[in-house]
Amino acid sequence: MIRGDLYLGVLLISALLHSVTCNKGNKHKPWMEAQYQGIIMENDNTVLLNPPLFALDKDSPLRYAGEICGFRIHGSGTPFEAVVLDRTTGEGLIRAKGPVDCEAQREHTFTIQAHDCGEGPDGSNSKKSHKATVHVRVNDVNEFAPVFGERVFRASVTEGRMYERVLRVQAWDQDCSPQYSQVCFYQILTPNVPFTIDNDGYIKNTQPLQANGERLIRFTVTAYDCGKKRAVEDAEVEIQVKPTCKPSWRGWNKRIEYVPGTGNLALFPSIHLETCEEPVWSIQATIEIQTSHVAKGCDRDNYSEKSLRKLCGAAPGDVDLLPPSSTGYNWTRGLPVQETQDSSLVFWFNGSQSVEIPPARLPAGGSAADHLTLSFWLKHAGGGGKSGKDEEVLLCNTVQNEGSFSHYTLAVHGCRISFLYWSLLDSARPVKFLWKLEQVCDGEWHHYALSLAFPTVSLYVDGVTYDPALIHDNGALPPPKRQARLMIGGCWADEKLSGKSNGNETTRAAGAVTGRFLRGYVSGFALRLGSVDSREVIECLYSCKEGLQYTDFDSLGKGMKVHVNPAQSQLTLEGDDPTSFSRALQHVEYLNSLQFPTPGVRPLKLQTIVRCLSDEGCLSVPDLEGYLVVLQPDAPQVLLSGSPRSAHPISDFQGPLGVPIFPDLRITCSVSHSLTPNKLERAPRADLQSTDGIECALERCEVGVVGEDLNLEYESLSLDMSSAWQRGLETENSSRSFRITGVQNVAVYEDILRSLTYRTGVRAALYARKFHVSCSEMNGRYVSNQLYTELDVLHGIHAVSPSHLLSGQQFVHNVHQAPVALSSHTLTTANRNSVFPGVAMVIIVVCVGFLALIVTLGLSRIHSVRQRDGIDSVELEASNQRDPFWEDSAMTITVNPMESVQSRNLASTKRTPVSERENLDEESR
């Protein structure tokens, strides 16, 4: 009993001692590396870690407490697990739970933790290590072959060209690694094809291809990845060889016709740009129309300079420095004149001559010498002097002001134009203004207007203003002679002249030498002192009435730009899309706003610049050259009509108003072509009766005297001057003609000309007068017919002309003609019979008295009368041919059987015409 109790106690003590010993053995946590890098192959399940997976426990070598029982992986969905290979050493292994796919997920990251075995087999009181990070990369296996994106690759090439890249074939590999996912090279499998392929899949031709041979070339290509695995399926390539494609503009006509009066005309309505399917970065096209050969650079208003200034509202007071040569304006007589299409007066200065305005014709300077305007047309020929290096003077003027003198010189020098102004010759210093302009030396017509409002100077060239490029003080120059003098085409200079006498002696004398001559064409040179014209007026005067324009901005493509130069001779388009660019070019238009433009050819040129993404092999579009033909306009026909003759009593001629010359004048304006009928007309009208004063406007009408000039002491032509001035018309009266100028419609000219009267003095000799009138428009470009009329005087006998020959043809019949009382013009027969009843009665009595004699002798004289009738008719016909004025009259010739007696009376009348007239005049008084 005692032994048993003792045995139990020993066991209890042993258990307690063992328990105390075990608790003291599991004191430490397991330890492992903080981070691991692992690799696993797609076709394997073991992860190779660096460093290897080991867990250590300081309780080792104690059993359980010093042993590693396991590893735990943290992370949801982690396709890996960890196992213990040796509990004593703590070695472990990470392996995949199943197959891993690099293409699905190439890298995995998770944490792992080790724990010991605790204090006994049941793992009680086990301890865990810290969490270590594990990065596992799945290594790819070349399990996929390259695959082409398309089964067949197609491209086209143009024959005869070498291409750096025709097309690119491309294959893909589904492997995840760079080693196996990349296609390392391509290969053409079809032998003997004129193409090569590089490692990037670009195909190019090795020789120029011809379209007349094989039009479609087929070959096979394959691809290899970097693991040398060939594509599962090869690809087919088809190359189409096209005939040569030349980039160019297509769908345009070289000849373009413009019908005057039709408004805007699209120059290229069907044009399109052929780029041969080449990529384009930007396109720039410039359309240029050349009008330099038309009149003065282009079609402008055809009115005279004077009339045009009135229409544009320009300030009056212009003085024409180069007028047509006449009796009072003869300084331009020696200048060569060039004929022009617009009927303007153009003078040629050949570089060795100039003209000087006579002092009596110089405009007075007054107090407005520092405010002036010079305007002129210039076509500078250049080439004079030392290859155009010398200065050429256009105008040189010394002006006499109120008690002082000023001077200015306008000159050209190369491509520069200069204006030297000397406000006061006594005290001020000269100032020089310079402009450098291409227009001065391009050999084309340009209009220049220089306005001086000192110290401001403005230069307008073709209506565009230019500021001076340089203004400087010319310093101390010798002033010109204080004498009013104006010269065009050159300038004077005070120099000492040398001369030799007797071969030895030299004498010197001071004089003025003309030099610095101009070489070029000048027209319309005008000077105006005082107010200057505004820019609007200058643009109205000299702007071109024809040119290029673009109006359809609504359909303009995005990003496109349009630019037109001030002269409307050049239009530029910019864009980047060939389709929208072609559409925009189809809306480029030509417009000539003149009703009667200058016919002829206007050359056209289209230049194109194409830029590509790469400068290599960029398109080159050839220039287009064509021409626009402005057809001959239907010439306006101005027709004057009215009575050819009128008779008036003496009192009307000598009255305060005089006799109207053209009381029933009618002016009509028509064109020769037929108009298109409208809905209300069944047939086109034969001509156009103008109702628009602008479309059918006259610029000048002139009434001339036929025969001797008017004796201004007793005869005069007059009209209502205030009415003419109110309508903007000017008149010029002389002994030979009466001229009316100014742009007005036909109704105004009709009214003015109908009011024109002829008046004679009380003591003036009265005889018939003939006048003619003609009108013109557009500076004499279109001229009407000449309308003749005659004013007869009703008094005691026929009006007698100072010229006996003229009066004999008009009013006194030849001896062989019928008697005056029985043969007269139908217009004046009644008047003459009413004026001379006694004469008529005498003739009737004579006729009755000889009636019996005629009856008895009739049979014997029939034959002789017929012969004389034939002679009389021949002579009358010859007489009418001598005086064409009678051809249009309704004169009636009556053959009188009493011709023998009457012819004797006529013969006696012929012998004493002057005395009988005097007697009749006394009787009429």
mmCIF file of N, CA and C in Angstrom, residues 534-599:
data_model
loop_
_atom_site.group_PDB
_atom_site.id
_atom_site.type_symbol
_atom_site.label_atom_id
_atom_site.label_comp_id
_atom_site.label_asym_id
_atom_site.label_seq_id
_atom_site.Cartn_x
_atom_site.Cartn_y
_atom_site.Cartn_z
ATOM 1 N N SER A 534 -9.914 111.886 -101.660
ATOM 2 C CA SER A 534 -9.937 110.846 -100.636
ATOM 3 C C SER A 534 -9.541 109.510 -101.240
ATOM 4 N N ARG A 535 -9.308 108.557 -100.361
ATOM 5 C CA ARG A 535 -8.913 107.230 -100.823
ATOM 6 C C ARG A 535 -10.056 106.578 -101.602
ATOM 7 N N GLU A 536 -11.308 106.794 -101.181
ATOM 8 C CA GLU A 536 -12.445 106.213 -101.881
ATOM 9 C C GLU A 536 -12.535 106.729 -103.304
ATOM 10 N N VAL A 537 -12.272 108.023 -103.476
ATOM 11 C CA VAL A 537 -12.328 108.604 -104.819
ATOM 12 C C VAL A 537 -11.234 108.020 -105.697
ATOM 13 N N ILE A 538 -10.041 107.883 -105.158
ATOM 14 C CA ILE A 538 -8.919 107.335 -105.941
ATOM 15 C C ILE A 538 -9.198 105.891 -106.337
ATOM 16 N N GLU A 539 -9.763 105.106 -105.410
ATOM 17 C CA GLU A 539 -10.100 103.728 -105.758
ATOM 18 C C GLU A 539 -11.166 103.679 -106.838
ATOM 19 N N CYS A 540 -12.137 104.602 -106.767
ATOM 20 C CA CYS A 540 -13.174 104.648 -107.795
ATOM 21 C C CYS A 540 -12.590 105.011 -109.155
ATOM 22 N N LEU A 541 -11.627 105.900 -109.158
ATOM 23 C CA LEU A 541 -11.064 106.378 -110.415
ATOM 24 C C LEU A 541 -10.222 105.321 -111.122
ATOM 25 N N TYR A 542 -9.456 104.585 -110.371
ATOM 26 C CA TYR A 542 -8.407 103.789 -111.006
ATOM 27 C C TYR A 542 -8.473 102.300 -110.683
ATOM 28 N N SER A 543 -9.516 101.832 -110.042
ATOM 29 C CA SER A 543 -9.615 100.406 -109.768
ATOM 30 C C SER A 543 -9.979 99.646 -111.034
ATOM 31 N N CYS A 544 -9.483 98.413 -111.124
ATOM 32 C CA CYS A 544 -9.769 97.566 -112.283
ATOM 33 C C CYS A 544 -11.219 97.089 -112.229
ATOM 34 N N LYS A 545 -11.819 97.017 -113.388
ATOM 35 C CA LYS A 545 -13.185 96.526 -113.495
ATOM 36 C C LYS A 545 -13.245 95.070 -113.927
ATOM 37 N N GLU A 546 -12.101 94.423 -113.981
ATOM 38 C CA GLU A 546 -12.050 92.995 -114.273
ATOM 39 C C GLU A 546 -11.043 92.342 -113.338
ATOM 40 N N GLY A 547 -11.248 91.061 -113.064
ATOM 41 C CA GLY A 547 -10.302 90.363 -112.196
ATOM 42 C C GLY A 547 -10.890 89.078 -111.655
ATOM 43 N N LEU A 548 -10.105 88.456 -110.779
ATOM 44 C CA LEU A 548 -10.488 87.194 -110.158
ATOM 45 C C LEU A 548 -11.190 87.461 -108.838
ATOM 46 N N GLN A 549 -12.094 86.558 -108.471
ATOM 47 C CA GLN A 549 -12.782 86.707 -107.205
ATOM 48 C C GLN A 549 -13.269 85.336 -106.731
ATOM 49 N N TYR A 550 -13.546 85.275 -105.416
ATOM 50 C CA TYR A 550 -14.090 84.059 -104.806
ATOM 51 C C TYR A 550 -15.230 84.492 -103.890
ATOM 52 N N THR A 551 -16.423 83.992 -104.163
ATOM 53 C CA THR A 551 -17.600 84.446 -103.422
ATOM 54 C C THR A 551 -18.274 83.351 -102.616
ATOM 55 N N ASP A 552 -18.022 82.085 -102.930
ATOM 56 C CA ASP A 552 -18.739 80.996 -102.268
ATOM 57 C C ASP A 552 -17.980 80.557 -101.016
ATOM 58 N N PHE A 553 -17.930 81.456 -100.019
ATOM 59 C CA PHE A 553 -17.191 81.132 -98.801
ATOM 60 C C PHE A 553 -17.944 80.140 -97.920
ATOM 61 N N ASP A 554 -19.235 79.991 -98.116
ATOM 62 C CA ASP A 554 -20.003 79.050 -97.279
ATOM 63 C C ASP A 554 -19.585 77.603 -97.536
ATOM 64 N N SER A 555 -19.218 77.284 -98.763
ATOM 65 C CA SER A 555 -18.823 75.912 -99.092
ATOM 66 C C SER A 555 -17.312 75.702 -98.996
ATOM 67 N N LEU A 556 -16.600 76.691 -98.490
ATOM 68 C CA LEU A 556 -15.152 76.557 -98.359
ATOM 69 C C LEU A 556 -14.828 75.513 -97.299
ATOM 70 N N GLY A 557 -13.918 74.603 -97.621
ATOM 71 C CA GLY A 557 -13.576 73.524 -96.712
ATOM 72 C C GLY A 557 -12.926 74.022 -95.430
ATOM 73 N N LYS A 558 -12.945 73.175 -94.428
ATOM 74 C CA LYS A 558 -12.371 73.527 -93.130
ATOM 75 C C LYS A 558 -10.867 73.700 -93.252
ATOM 76 N N GLY A 559 -10.374 74.786 -92.673
ATOM 77 C CA GLY A 559 -8.941 75.056 -92.682
ATOM 78 C C GLY A 559 -8.422 75.661 -93.973
ATOM 79 N N MET A 560 -9.299 75.945 -94.935
ATOM 80 C CA MET A 560 -8.845 76.517 -96.201
ATOM 81 C C MET A 560 -8.763 78.035 -96.102
ATOM 82 N N LYS A 561 -7.863 78.611 -96.889
ATOM 83 C CA LYS A 561 -7.657 80.055 -96.897
ATOM 84 C C LYS A 561 -7.703 80.559 -98.334
ATOM 85 N N VAL A 562 -8.227 81.786 -98.493
ATOM 86 C CA VAL A 562 -8.301 82.445 -99.801
ATOM 87 C C VAL A 562 -7.688 83.830 -99.667
ATOM 88 N N HIS A 563 -6.820 84.173 -100.613
ATOM 89 C CA HIS A 563 -6.196 85.503 -100.623
ATOM 90 C C HIS A 563 -6.221 86.048 -102.043
ATOM 91 N N VAL A 564 -6.670 87.319 -102.194
ATOM 92 C CA VAL A 564 -6.720 87.993 -103.481
ATOM 93 C C VAL A 564 -5.923 89.282 -103.361
ATOM 94 N N ASN A 565 -5.036 89.543 -104.337
ATOM 95 C CA ASN A 565 -4.234 90.767 -104.280
ATOM 96 C C ASN A 565 -5.094 91.982 -104.625
ATOM 97 N N PRO A 566 -4.645 93.189 -104.295
ATOM 98 C CA PRO A 566 -5.485 94.379 -104.523
ATOM 99 C C PRO A 566 -5.893 94.573 -105.976
ATOM 100 N N ALA A 567 -5.059 94.189 -106.919
ATOM 101 C CA ALA A 567 -5.395 94.358 -108.331
ATOM 102 C C ALA A 567 -6.320 93.271 -108.851
ATOM 103 N N GLN A 568 -6.640 92.287 -108.035
ATOM 104 C CA GLN A 568 -7.519 91.175 -108.404
ATOM 105 C C GLN A 568 -6.971 90.388 -109.597
ATOM 106 N N SER A 569 -5.674 90.412 -109.771
ATOM 107 C CA SER A 569 -5.053 89.641 -110.842
ATOM 108 C C SER A 569 -4.462 88.332 -110.350
ATOM 109 N N GLN A 570 -4.441 88.123 -109.045
ATOM 110 C CA GLN A 570 -3.847 86.904 -108.485
ATOM 111 C C GLN A 570 -4.675 86.438 -107.297
ATOM 112 N N LEU A 571 -5.023 85.155 -107.304
ATOM 113 C CA LEU A 571 -5.810 84.553 -106.227
ATOM 114 C C LEU A 571 -5.092 83.299 -105.749
ATOM 115 N N THR A 572 -4.957 83.156 -104.436
ATOM 116 C CA THR A 572 -4.233 82.030 -103.842
ATOM 117 C C THR A 572 -5.165 81.241 -102.928
ATOM 118 N N LEU A 573 -5.161 79.913 -103.086
ATOM 119 C CA LEU A 573 -5.929 78.993 -102.242
ATOM 120 C C LEU A 573 -4.961 78.114 -101.469
ATOM 121 N N GLU A 574 -5.289 77.849 -100.194
ATOM 122 C CA GLU A 574 -4.484 76.958 -99.364
ATOM 123 C C GLU A 574 -5.409 75.970 -98.667
ATOM 124 N N GLY A 575 -4.990 74.704 -98.618
ATOM 125 C CA GLY A 575 -5.771 73.663 -97.966
ATOM 126 C C GLY A 575 -4.957 72.399 -97.805
ATOM 127 N N ASP A 576 -5.603 71.353 -97.278
ATOM 128 C CA ASP A 576 -4.880 70.098 -97.060
ATOM 129 C C ASP A 576 -5.615 68.883 -97.598
ATOM 130 N N ASP A 577 -6.863 69.022 -97.996
ATOM 131 C CA ASP A 577 -7.631 67.891 -98.510
ATOM 132 C C ASP A 577 -7.825 68.068 -100.015
ATOM 133 N N PRO A 578 -7.356 67.116 -100.822
ATOM 134 C CA PRO A 578 -7.477 67.284 -102.280
ATOM 135 C C PRO A 578 -8.920 67.418 -102.759
ATOM 136 N N THR A 579 -9.843 66.694 -102.131
ATOM 137 C CA THR A 579 -11.234 66.749 -102.582
ATOM 138 C C THR A 579 -11.853 68.122 -102.332
ATOM 139 N N SER A 580 -11.753 68.615 -101.095
ATOM 140 C CA SER A 580 -12.319 69.929 -100.783
ATOM 141 C C SER A 580 -11.552 71.034 -101.501
ATOM 142 N N PHE A 581 -10.267 70.827 -101.735
ATOM 143 C CA PHE A 581 -9.483 71.829 -102.456
ATOM 144 C C PHE A 581 -9.957 71.929 -103.898
ATOM 145 N N SER A 582 -10.209 70.795 -104.527
ATOM 146 C CA SER A 582 -10.713 70.823 -105.902
ATOM 147 C C SER A 582 -12.078 71.486 -105.959
ATOM 148 N N ARG A 583 -12.917 71.230 -104.955
ATOM 149 C CA ARG A 583 -14.247 71.840 -104.930
ATOM 150 C C ARG A 583 -14.142 73.363 -104.791
ATOM 151 N N ALA A 584 -13.189 73.810 -103.986
ATOM 152 C CA ALA A 584 -13.015 75.255 -103.822
ATOM 153 C C ALA A 584 -12.507 75.904 -105.109
ATOM 154 N N LEU A 585 -11.594 75.237 -105.803
ATOM 155 C CA LEU A 585 -11.045 75.795 -107.030
ATOM 156 C C LEU A 585 -12.116 75.905 -108.113
ATOM 157 N N GLN A 586 -13.122 75.067 -108.043
ATOM 158 C CA GLN A 586 -14.205 75.131 -109.026
ATOM 159 C C GLN A 586 -15.031 76.404 -108.887
ATOM 160 N N HIS A 587 -14.905 77.119 -107.755
ATOM 161 C CA HIS A 587 -15.686 78.336 -107.528
ATOM 162 C C HIS A 587 -14.868 79.607 -107.730
ATOM 163 N N VAL A 588 -13.655 79.491 -108.253
ATOM 164 C CA VAL A 588 -12.876 80.685 -108.598
ATOM 165 C C VAL A 588 -13.479 81.284 -109.865
ATOM 166 N N GLU A 589 -13.775 82.584 -109.828
ATOM 167 C CA GLU A 589 -14.531 83.218 -110.905
ATOM 168 C C GLU A 589 -13.775 84.404 -111.502
ATOM 169 N N TYR A 590 -14.151 84.711 -112.734
ATOM 170 C CA TYR A 590 -13.687 85.922 -113.423
ATOM 171 C C TYR A 590 -14.891 86.830 -113.628
ATOM 172 N N LEU A 591 -14.691 88.123 -113.404
ATOM 173 C CA LEU A 591 -15.769 89.094 -113.572
ATOM 174 C C LEU A 591 -15.229 90.324 -114.273
ATOM 175 N N ASN A 592 -15.963 90.758 -115.285
ATOM 176 C CA ASN A 592 -15.701 92.039 -115.941
ATOM 177 C C ASN A 592 -17.004 92.820 -115.873
ATOM 178 N N SER A 593 -17.012 93.853 -115.036
ATOM 179 C CA SER A 593 -18.242 94.588 -114.767
ATOM 180 C C SER A 593 -18.573 95.627 -115.826
ATOM 181 N N LEU A 594 -17.696 95.819 -116.811
ATOM 182 C CA LEU A 594 -17.984 96.784 -117.867
ATOM 183 C C LEU A 594 -19.010 96.210 -118.834
ATOM 184 N N GLN A 595 -19.905 97.063 -119.296
ATOM 185 C CA GLN A 595 -20.896 96.618 -120.266
ATOM 186 C C GLN A 595 -20.257 96.353 -121.620
ATOM 187 N N PHE A 596 -19.234 97.131 -121.963
ATOM 188 C CA PHE A 596 -18.530 96.953 -123.223
ATOM 189 C C PHE A 596 -17.039 96.804 -122.928
ATOM 190 N N PRO A 597 -16.620 95.641 -122.452
ATOM 191 C CA PRO A 597 -15.205 95.449 -122.086
ATOM 192 C C PRO A 597 -14.320 95.370 -123.320
ATOM 193 N N THR A 598 -13.025 95.475 -123.072
ATOM 194 C CA THR A 598 -12.054 95.359 -124.149
ATOM 195 C C THR A 598 -11.936 93.902 -124.578
ATOM 196 N N PRO A 599 -12.250 93.581 -125.815
ATOM 197 C CA PRO A 599 -12.149 92.176 -126.231
ATOM 198 C C PRO A 599 -10.701 91.751 -126.383
#
